[in-house]
Coordinates of C-alpha atoms in Angstrom, one line a residue:
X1 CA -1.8 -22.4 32.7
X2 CA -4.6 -24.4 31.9
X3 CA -3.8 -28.2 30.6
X4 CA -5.6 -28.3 27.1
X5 CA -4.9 -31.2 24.6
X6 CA -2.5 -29.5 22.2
X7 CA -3.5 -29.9 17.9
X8 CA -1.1 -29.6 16.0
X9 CA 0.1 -26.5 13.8
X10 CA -2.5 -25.7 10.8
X11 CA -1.7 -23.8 7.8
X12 CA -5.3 -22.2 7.6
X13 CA -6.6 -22.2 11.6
X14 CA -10.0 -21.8 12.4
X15 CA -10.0 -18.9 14.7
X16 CA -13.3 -18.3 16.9
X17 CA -13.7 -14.3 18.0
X18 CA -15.8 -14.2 21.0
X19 CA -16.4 -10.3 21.2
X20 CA -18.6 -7.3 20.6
X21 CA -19.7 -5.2 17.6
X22 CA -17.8 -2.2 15.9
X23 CA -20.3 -0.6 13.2
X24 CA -17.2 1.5 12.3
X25 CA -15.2 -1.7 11.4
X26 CA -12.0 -0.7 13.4
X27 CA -12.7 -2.9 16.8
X28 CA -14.1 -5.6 18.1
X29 CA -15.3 -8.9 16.2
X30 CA -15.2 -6.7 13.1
X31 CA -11.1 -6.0 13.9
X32 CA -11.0 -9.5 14.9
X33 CA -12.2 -11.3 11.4
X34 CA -9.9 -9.2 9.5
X35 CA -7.1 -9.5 11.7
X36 CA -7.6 -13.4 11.7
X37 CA -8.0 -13.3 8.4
X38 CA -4.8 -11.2 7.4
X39 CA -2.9 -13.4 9.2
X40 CA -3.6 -16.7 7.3
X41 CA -6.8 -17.7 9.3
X42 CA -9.9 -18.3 8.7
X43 CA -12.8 -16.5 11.2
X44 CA -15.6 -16.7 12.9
X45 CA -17.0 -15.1 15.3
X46 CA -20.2 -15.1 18.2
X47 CA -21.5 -12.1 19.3
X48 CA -21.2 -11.0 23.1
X49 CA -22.9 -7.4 22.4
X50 CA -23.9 -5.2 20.1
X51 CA -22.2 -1.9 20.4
X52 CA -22.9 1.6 18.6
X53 CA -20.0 3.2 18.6
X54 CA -17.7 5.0 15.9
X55 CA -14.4 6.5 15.7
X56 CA -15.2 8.9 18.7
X57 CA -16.7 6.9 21.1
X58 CA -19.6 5.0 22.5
X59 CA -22.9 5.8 22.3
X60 CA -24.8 2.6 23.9
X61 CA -24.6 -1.0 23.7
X62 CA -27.1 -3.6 24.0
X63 CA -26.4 -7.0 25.4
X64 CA -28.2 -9.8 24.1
X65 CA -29.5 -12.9 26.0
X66 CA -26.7 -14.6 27.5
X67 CA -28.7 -17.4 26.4
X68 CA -28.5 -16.4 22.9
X69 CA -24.6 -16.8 23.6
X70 CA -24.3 -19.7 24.7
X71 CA -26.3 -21.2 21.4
X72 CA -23.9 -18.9 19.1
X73 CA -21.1 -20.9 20.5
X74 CA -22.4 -24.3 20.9
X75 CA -23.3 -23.6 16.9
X76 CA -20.0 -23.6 16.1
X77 CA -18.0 -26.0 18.1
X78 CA -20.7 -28.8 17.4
X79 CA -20.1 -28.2 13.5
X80 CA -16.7 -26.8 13.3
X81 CA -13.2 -28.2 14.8
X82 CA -11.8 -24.9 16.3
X83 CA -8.7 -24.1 16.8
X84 CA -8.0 -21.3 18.7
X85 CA -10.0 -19.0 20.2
X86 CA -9.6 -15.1 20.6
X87 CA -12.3 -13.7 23.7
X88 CA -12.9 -9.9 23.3
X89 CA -15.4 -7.5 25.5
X90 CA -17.5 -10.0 27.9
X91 CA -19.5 -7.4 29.6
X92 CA -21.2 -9.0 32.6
X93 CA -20.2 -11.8 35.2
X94 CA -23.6 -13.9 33.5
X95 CA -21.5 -13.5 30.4
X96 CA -18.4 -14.6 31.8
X97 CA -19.6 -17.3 33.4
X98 CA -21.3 -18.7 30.2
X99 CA -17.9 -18.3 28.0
X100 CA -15.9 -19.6 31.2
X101 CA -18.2 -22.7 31.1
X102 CA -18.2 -23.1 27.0
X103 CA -14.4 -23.3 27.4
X104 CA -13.9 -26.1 30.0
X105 CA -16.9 -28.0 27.7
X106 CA -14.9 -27.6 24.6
X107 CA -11.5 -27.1 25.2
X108 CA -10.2 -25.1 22.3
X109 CA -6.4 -25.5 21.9
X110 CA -5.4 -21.8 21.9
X111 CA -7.4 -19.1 23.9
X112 CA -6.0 -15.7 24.0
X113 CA -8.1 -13.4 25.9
X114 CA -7.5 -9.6 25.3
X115 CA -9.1 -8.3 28.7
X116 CA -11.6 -5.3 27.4
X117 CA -11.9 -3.5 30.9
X118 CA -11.2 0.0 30.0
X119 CA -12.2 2.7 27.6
X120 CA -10.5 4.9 25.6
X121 CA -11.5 7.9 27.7
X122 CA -10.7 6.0 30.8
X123 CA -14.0 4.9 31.9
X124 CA -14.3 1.4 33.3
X125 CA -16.3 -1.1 31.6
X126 CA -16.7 -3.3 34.1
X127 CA -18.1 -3.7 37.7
X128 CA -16.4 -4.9 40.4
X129 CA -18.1 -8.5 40.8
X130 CA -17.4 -8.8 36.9
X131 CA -14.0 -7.9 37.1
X132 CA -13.6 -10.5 39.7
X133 CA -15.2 -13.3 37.3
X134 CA -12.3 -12.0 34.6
X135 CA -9.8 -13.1 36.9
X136 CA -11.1 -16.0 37.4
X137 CA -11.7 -16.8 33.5
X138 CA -8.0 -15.4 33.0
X139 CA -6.7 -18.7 34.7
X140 CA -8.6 -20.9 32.0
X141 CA -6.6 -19.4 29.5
X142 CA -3.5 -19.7 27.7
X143 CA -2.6 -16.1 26.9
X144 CA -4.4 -12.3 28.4
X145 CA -3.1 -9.6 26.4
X146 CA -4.3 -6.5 28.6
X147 CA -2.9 -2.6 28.2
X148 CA -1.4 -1.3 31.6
X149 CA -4.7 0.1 32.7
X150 CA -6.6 -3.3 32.5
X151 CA -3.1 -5.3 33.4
X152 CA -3.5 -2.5 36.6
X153 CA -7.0 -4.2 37.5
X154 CA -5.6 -8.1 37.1
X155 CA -3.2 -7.6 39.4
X156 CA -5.3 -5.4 42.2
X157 CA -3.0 -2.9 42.3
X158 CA -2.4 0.6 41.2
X159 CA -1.2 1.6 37.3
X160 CA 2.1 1.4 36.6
X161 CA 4.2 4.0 35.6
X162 CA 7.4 2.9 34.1
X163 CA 8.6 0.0 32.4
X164 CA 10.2 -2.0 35.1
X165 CA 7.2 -2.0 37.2
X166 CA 4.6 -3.2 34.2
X167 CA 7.1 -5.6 33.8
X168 CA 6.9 -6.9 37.5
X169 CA 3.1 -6.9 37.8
X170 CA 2.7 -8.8 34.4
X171 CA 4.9 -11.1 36.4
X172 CA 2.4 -11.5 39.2
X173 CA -0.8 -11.7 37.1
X174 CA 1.4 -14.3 35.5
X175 CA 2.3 -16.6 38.7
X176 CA -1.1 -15.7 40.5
X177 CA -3.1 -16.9 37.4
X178 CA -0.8 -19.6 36.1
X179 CA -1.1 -17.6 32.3
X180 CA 1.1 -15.9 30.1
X181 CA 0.8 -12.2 30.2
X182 CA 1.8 -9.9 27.0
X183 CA 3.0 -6.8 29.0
X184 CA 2.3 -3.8 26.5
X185 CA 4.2 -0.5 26.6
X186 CA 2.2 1.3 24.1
X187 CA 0.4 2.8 27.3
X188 CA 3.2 4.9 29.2
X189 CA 3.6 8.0 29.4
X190 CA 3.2 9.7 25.5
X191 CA 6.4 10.6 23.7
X192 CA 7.8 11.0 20.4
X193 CA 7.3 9.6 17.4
X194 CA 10.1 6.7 17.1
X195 CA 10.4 6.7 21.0
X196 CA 11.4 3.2 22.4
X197 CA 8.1 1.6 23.6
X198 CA 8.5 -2.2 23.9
X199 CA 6.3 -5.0 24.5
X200 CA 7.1 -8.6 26.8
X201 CA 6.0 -11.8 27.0
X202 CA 6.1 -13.1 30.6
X203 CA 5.4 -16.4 31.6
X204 CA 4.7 -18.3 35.2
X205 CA 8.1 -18.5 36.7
X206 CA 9.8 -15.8 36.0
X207 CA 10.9 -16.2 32.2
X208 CA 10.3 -12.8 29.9
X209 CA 11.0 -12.7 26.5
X210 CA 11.2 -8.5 25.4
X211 CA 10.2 -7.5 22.0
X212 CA 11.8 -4.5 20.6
X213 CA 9.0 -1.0 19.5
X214 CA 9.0 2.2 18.7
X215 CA 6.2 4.8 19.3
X216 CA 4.4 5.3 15.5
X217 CA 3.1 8.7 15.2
X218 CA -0.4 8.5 14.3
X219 CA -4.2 8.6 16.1
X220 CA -4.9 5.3 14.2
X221 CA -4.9 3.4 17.1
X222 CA -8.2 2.4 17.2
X223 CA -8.9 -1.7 17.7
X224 CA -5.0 -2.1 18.2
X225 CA -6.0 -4.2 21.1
X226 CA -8.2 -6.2 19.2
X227 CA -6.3 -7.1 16.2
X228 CA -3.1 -8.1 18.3
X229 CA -5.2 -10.9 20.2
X230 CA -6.4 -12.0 17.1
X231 CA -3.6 -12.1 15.5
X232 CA -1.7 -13.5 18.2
X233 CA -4.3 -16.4 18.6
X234 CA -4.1 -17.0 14.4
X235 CA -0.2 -17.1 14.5
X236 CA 0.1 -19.4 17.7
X237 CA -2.6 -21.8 16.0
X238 CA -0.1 -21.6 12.9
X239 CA 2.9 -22.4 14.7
X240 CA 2.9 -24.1 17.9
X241 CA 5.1 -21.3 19.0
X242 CA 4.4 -18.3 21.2
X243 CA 7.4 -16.5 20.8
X244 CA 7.6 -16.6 17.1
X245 CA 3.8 -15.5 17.2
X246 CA 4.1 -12.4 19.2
X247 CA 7.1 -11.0 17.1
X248 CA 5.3 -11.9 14.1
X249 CA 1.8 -10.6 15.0
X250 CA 3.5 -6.9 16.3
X251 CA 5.6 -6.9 13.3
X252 CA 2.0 -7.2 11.0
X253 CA 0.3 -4.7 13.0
X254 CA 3.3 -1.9 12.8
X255 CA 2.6 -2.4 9.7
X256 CA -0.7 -2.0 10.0
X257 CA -0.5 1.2 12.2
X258 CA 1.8 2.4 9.6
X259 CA -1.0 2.6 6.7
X260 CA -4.0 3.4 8.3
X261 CA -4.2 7.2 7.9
X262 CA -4.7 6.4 4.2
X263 CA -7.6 4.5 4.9
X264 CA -9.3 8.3 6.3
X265 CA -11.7 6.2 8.1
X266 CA -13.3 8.8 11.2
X267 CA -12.7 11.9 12.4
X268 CA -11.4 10.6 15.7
X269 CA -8.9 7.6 16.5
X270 CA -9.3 5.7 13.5
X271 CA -8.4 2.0 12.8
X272 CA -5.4 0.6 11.6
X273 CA -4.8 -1.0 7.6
X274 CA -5.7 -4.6 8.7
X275 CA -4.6 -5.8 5.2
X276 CA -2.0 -3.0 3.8
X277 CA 0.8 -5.7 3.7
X278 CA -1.3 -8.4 2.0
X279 CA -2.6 -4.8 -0.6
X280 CA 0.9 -3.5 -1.3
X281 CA 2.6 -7.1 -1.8
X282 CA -0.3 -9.3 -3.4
X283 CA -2.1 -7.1 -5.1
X284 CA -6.1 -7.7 -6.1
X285 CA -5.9 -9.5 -8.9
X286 CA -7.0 -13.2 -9.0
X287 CA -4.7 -15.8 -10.9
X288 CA -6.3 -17.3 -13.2
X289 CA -6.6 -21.5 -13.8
X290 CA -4.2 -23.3 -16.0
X291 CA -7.6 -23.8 -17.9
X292 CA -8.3 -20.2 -18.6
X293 CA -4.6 -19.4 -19.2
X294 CA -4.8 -21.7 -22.2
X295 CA -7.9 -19.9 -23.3
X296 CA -6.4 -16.6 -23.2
X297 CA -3.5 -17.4 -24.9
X298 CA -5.2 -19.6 -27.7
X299 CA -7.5 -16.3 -28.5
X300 CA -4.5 -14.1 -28.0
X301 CA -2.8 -15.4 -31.6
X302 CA -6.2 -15.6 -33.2
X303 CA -4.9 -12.8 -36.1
X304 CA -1.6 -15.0 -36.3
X305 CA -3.8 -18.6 -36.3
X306 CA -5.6 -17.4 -39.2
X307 CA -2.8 -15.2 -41.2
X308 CA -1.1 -18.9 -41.2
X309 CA -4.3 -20.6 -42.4
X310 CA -4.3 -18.0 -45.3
X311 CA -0.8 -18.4 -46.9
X312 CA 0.0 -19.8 -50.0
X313 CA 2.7 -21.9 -48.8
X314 CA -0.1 -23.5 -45.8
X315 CA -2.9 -23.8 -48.3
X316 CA -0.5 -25.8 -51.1
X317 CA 1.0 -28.1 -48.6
X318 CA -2.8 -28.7 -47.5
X319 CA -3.5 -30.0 -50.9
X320 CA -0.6 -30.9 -52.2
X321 CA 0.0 -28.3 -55.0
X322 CA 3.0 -26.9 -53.2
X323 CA 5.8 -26.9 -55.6
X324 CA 9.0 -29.1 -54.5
X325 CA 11.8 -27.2 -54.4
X326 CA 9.9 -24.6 -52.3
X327 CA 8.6 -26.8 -49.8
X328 CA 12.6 -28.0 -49.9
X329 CA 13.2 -24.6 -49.4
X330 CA 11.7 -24.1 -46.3
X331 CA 12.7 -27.5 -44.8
X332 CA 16.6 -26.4 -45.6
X333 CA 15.5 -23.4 -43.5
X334 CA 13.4 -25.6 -40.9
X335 CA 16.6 -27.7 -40.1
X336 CA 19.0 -24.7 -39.7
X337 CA 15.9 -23.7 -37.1
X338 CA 15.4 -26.7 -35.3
X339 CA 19.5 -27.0 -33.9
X340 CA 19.2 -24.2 -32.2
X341 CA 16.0 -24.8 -31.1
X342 CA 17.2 -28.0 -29.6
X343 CA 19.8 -26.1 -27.8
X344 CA 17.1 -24.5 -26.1
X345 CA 15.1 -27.0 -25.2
X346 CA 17.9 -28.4 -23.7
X347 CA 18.1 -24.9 -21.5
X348 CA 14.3 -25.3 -20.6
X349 CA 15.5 -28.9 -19.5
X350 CA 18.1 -27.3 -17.4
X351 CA 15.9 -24.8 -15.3
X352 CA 12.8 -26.9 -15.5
X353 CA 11.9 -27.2 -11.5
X354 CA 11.3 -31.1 -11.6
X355 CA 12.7 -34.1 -13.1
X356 CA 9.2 -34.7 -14.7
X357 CA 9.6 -31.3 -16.5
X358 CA 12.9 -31.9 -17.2
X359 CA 12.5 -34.8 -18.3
X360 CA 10.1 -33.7 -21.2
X361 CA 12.1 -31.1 -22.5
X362 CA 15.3 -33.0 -22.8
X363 CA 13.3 -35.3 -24.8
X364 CA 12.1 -32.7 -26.7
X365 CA 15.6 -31.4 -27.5
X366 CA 16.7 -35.2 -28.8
X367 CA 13.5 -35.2 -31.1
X368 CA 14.5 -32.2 -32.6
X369 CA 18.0 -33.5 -33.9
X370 CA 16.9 -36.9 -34.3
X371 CA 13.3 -37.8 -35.2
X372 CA 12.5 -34.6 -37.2
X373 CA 15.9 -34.5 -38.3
X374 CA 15.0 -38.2 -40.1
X375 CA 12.1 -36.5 -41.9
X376 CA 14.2 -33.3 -43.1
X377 CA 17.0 -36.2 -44.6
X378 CA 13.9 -38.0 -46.3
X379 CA 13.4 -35.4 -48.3
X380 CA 16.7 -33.0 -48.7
X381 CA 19.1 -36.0 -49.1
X382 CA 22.0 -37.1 -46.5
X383 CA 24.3 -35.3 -47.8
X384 CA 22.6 -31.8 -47.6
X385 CA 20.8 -33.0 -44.3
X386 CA 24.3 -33.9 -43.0
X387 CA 25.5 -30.6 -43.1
X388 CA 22.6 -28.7 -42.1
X389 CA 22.9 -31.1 -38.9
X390 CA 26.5 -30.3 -38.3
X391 CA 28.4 -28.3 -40.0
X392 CA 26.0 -25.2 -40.4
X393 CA 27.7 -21.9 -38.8
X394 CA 25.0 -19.8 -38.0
X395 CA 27.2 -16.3 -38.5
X396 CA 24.9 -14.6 -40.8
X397 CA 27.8 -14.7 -44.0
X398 CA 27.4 -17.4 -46.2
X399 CA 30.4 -19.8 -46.8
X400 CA 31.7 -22.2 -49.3
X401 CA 31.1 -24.7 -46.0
X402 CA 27.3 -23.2 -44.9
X403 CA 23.9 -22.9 -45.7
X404 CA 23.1 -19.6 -44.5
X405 CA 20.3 -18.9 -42.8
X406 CA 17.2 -16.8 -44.0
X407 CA 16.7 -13.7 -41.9
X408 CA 13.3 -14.7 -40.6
X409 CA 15.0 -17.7 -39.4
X410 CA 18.2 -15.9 -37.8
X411 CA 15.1 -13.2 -36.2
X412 CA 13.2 -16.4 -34.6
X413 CA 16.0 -17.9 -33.2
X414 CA 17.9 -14.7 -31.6
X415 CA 14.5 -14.0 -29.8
X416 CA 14.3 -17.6 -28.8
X417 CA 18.0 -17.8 -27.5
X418 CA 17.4 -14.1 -25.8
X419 CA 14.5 -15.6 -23.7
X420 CA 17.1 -18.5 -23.1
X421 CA 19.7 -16.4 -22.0
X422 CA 17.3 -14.4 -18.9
X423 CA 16.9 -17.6 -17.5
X424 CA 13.1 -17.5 -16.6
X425 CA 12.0 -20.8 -17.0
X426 CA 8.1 -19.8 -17.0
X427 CA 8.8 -17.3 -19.6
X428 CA 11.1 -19.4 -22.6
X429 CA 8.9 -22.1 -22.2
X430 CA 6.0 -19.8 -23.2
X431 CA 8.3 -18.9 -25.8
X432 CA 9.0 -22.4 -27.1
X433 CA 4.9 -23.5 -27.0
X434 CA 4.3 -22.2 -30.4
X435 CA 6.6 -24.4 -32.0
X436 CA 4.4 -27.4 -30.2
X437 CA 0.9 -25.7 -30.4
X438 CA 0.7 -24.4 -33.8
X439 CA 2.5 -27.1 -36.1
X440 CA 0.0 -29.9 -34.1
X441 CA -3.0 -27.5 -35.3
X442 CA -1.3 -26.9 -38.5
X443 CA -0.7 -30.5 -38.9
X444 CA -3.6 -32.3 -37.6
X445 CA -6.0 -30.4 -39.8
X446 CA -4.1 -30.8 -42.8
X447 CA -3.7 -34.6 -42.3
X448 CA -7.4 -34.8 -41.7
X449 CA -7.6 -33.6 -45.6
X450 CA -4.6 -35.8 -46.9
X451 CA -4.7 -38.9 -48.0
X452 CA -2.5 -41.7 -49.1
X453 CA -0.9 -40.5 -52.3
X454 CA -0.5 -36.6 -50.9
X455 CA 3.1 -35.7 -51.9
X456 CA 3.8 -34.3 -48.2
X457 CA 1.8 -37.4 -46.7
X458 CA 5.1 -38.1 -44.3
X459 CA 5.3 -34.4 -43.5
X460 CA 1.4 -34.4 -42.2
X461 CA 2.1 -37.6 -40.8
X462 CA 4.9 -36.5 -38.2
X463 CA 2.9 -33.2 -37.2
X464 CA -0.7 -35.0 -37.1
X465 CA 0.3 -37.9 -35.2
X466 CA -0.9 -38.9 -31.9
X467 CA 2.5 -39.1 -30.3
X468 CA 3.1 -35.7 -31.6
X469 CA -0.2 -34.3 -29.7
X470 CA 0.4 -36.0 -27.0
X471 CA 3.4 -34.0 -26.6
X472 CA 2.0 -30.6 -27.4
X473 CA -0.4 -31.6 -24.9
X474 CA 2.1 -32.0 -21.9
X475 CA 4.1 -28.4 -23.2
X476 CA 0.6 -27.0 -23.1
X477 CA 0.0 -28.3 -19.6
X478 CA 3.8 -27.6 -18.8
X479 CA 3.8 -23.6 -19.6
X480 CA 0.1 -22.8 -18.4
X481 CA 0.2 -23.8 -15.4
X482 CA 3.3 -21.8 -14.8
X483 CA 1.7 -18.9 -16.0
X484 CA -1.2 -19.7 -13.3
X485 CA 1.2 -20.0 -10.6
X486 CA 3.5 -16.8 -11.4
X487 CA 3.0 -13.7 -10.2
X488 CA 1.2 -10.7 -13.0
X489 CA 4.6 -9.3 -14.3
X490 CA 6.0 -13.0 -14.6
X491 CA 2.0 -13.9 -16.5
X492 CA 2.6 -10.9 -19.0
X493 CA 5.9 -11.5 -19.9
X494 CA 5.0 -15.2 -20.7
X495 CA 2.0 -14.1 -22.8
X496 CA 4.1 -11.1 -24.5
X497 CA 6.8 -14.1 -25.6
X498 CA 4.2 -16.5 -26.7
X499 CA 2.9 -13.9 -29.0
X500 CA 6.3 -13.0 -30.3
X501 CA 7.3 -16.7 -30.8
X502 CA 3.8 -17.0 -32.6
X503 CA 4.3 -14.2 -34.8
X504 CA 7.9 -15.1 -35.9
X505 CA 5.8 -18.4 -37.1
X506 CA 3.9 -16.7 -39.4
X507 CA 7.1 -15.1 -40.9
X508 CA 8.5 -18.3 -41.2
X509 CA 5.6 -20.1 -43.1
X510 CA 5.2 -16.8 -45.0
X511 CA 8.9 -16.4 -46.4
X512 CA 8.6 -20.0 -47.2
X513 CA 8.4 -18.9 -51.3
X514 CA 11.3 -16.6 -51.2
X515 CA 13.6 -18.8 -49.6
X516 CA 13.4 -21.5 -52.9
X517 CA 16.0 -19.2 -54.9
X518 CA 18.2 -18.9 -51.5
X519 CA 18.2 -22.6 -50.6
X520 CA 19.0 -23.4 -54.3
X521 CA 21.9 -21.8 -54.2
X522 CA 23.5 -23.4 -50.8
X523 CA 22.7 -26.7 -52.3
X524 CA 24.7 -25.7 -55.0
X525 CA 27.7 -24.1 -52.6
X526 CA 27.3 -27.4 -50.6
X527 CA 27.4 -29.6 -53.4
X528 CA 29.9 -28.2 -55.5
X529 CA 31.7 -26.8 -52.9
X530 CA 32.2 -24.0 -54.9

């Protein structure tokens, strides 16, 4: 094997196909960009020949200068690191020669050479003197992936007809040439669907590592060849490990093979589904930026933004007309609200992915009891803020000990503490960011109207303060980019709770008025105990 400076494994490789043309799309360079391409690579690719050619057959091909090759190539490697290189149909010994000397200039790190020697219908593509010169350029490389046929003309000797003997001449292309050898069974004699037909890697020395197959039954076979190199040289660049890239890369195009009838590409052999996996388990659709998610979801509760801005209760606490005991009323109800709600913070705390997140919301769950607590006891008393705080059941039937809760408040919190109870983190914390978003809107444009004699002046002062943004801010950042990064079900579910959370706000500020004759009577039961 040839001795190459080794790069490291790369997530994204830069995978040079040296190869012909496939108008079709199934074979060649055209096979090779998408295999590269579905196997985490990026490609590129110089053109050895142009080929016309379909499903069928070949019709002609023209070979450009060998000149023109050679500048191709030195295009790329003098602008672009490379970092493994698949080599496809050569054609001629001038063409050989000029990729053979390209090579020992630039010395990728991976070369995988899939030996193009024979056609479909048998013919041989190459003369003698050039099949020679592929030999040779076989022993600059790090892997040749030939089918029995081609494996056949490596070794000078006749085809094999079993397994045991491909096996053994791979192993003397291998120890002759100093290379690995991929020894493919898909060649043998046809059987039935599901019959064993396995695949080997054998290396200088002896060692053979098997990989398990089974015939697929199928004509869309078309550019299997190409598409294993190319994969083979993505995954190796990936890794670092041959083994590991083989299974892989047979395992992707089984896959492959598997799908492509639907594609009903061609009347003849058609190509495989290079990207059927990547289709059925990532979909098409783009994820969108944290940036656009908050877009979306800001326009999303437009109808509820503005029902809020219309309310009786929002427009009096704007400019101070609200009657007391009904803006009392709802801060009785606000403080029943807001103990849950810190329970559930606390439960975004606890399946928050990071400390930093964590963090936040555990922070958020100690405001809740404590600093917004202070403002609720400002203005309902100790006493009655006291027991709101802790001795409040939440069981729906007033007592001589509780303030009962309102249904709009008991209906907002059983959704919130249902999200909690799932356990998707992205999804209650979408859930939660109304309670952020809104009351800073709410808040900072109301303050901007206030001024210092306003009878709620401390109410617009905790929601329109800077500290207070700041924080809405962070949930903001906190829940849309988790939405960016989820998958679509995951992105709709965190929208569809936003919206609900958002709308059970609107019933809160709207049932503001009716819960003044309510509240007035737990005061009462608290008070008097009665």
């Amino acid at each position: 094997m040839r001795d190459t400076p080794r790069a490291g494994p790369r997530a994204v490789p830069r995978v040079l196909s040296i190869a012909g043309t496939d108008p079709t799309g199934g074979a060649g360079i055209h096979a090779d960009l998408k295999s590269i391409a579905a196997n985490g690579g990026y490609g590129m690719a110089a053109v050895t020949a142009l080929v016309a050619q379909n499903t069928r057959g070949v019709r002609s091909v023209h070979m450009p200068p060998v000149e023109f090759l050679t500048e191709q190539l030195d295009a790329v490697s003098d602008d672009v690191a490379i970092d493994a290189v698949k080599i496809g149909m050569l054609g001629t010994v001038e063409v050989i020669r000029a990729v053979e000397e390209w090579l020992t200039r630039v010395r990728p790190p991976v070369v995988v050479l899939d030996p193009v020697m024979i056609a479909t219908s048998g013919d041989r593509l190459l003369d003698r003197e050039a099949e020679t010169a592929l030999r040779e350029l076989a022993a600059q490389v790090d892997l040749v992936t030939p089918n029995i046929p081609e494996l056949a003309i490596l070794a000078g000797e006749p085809v094999a007809t079993d397994w045991a003997g491909v096996l053994a001449q791979a192993a003397r292309v291998a120890d002759r040439h100093r290379v690995r050898v991929l020894a493919k069974g898909g060649h043998l004699e046809d059987g039935n669907a599901g019959q064993r037909m396995p695949d080997a890697l054998v290396l200088p020395g002896g060692d053979v590592v098997e990989f398990a197959g089974v015939r697929i039954d199928t004509t869309n076979t078309h550019g299997t060849g190409c598409s294993l190199s190319a994969a083979l040289a993505t995954r190796v660049a990936q890794s670092g490990n041959w083994t590991t890239a083989t299974a892989e890369s047979k395992r992707w195009l089984a896959e492959s093979i598997r799908h492509g009838a639907e594609l009903e590409v061609g009347s003849g052999n058609g190509p495989v589904s290079h990207f059927a996996g990547l289709w059925t388990r990532g979909g098409l659709s783009t994820r969108p930026t944290a940036a656009e998610v908050r877009a979306e979801w800001w326009d999303a509760i437009a109808a509820e933004r503005a029902a809020i801005d219309a309310l009786p209760f929002v427009r009096g606490l704007g400019d101070g007309t609200l009657a007391r005991d009904e803006f009392t009323a709802y801060l009785a109800q606000d403080a029943l609200y807001l103990r849950d709600y810190a329970r559930v913070l606390a439960e975004a705390s606890r399946l928050a992915p990071d400390q930093e997140a964590q963090a936040f919301w555990a922070l958020g769950a100690h405001g809740a009891l404590a600093a917004e607590m202070q403002l609720h006891a400002s203005w309902l008393g100790e006493e009655m803020a006291g027991e709101v705080a802790a001795g409040v059941r939440l069981d729906r039937t007033p007592g001589a000990d509780a303030v009962a809760p309102a249904p709009v408040t008991i209906a907002y919190l059983d959704h919130l503490l249902a999200v909690a109870a799932r356990g998707d983190y992205g999804v209650l914390i979408a859930a939660l960011l109304p309670c952020f978003w809104l009351y800073q809107d709410v808040g900072t444009r109301l303050h901007a109207l206030s001024h210092a004699e306003h009878p709620y002046r401390s109410w617009l002062d905790t929601y329109g303060d800077v500290a207070f943004a700041a924080s809405t801010e962070r949930a903001i950042a906190l829940a849309t980019r988790a939405a960016a990064g989820a998958d679509e079900p995951t992105r709709a579910a965190m929208l569809e709770a936003f919206q609900r959370s958002a709308r059970h706000e609107v019933a809160f500020f709207a049932e503001a008025g009716s819960m003044r004759a309510h509240a007035s009577r737990q005061r009462h039961a608290i008070v008097t105990g009665l």
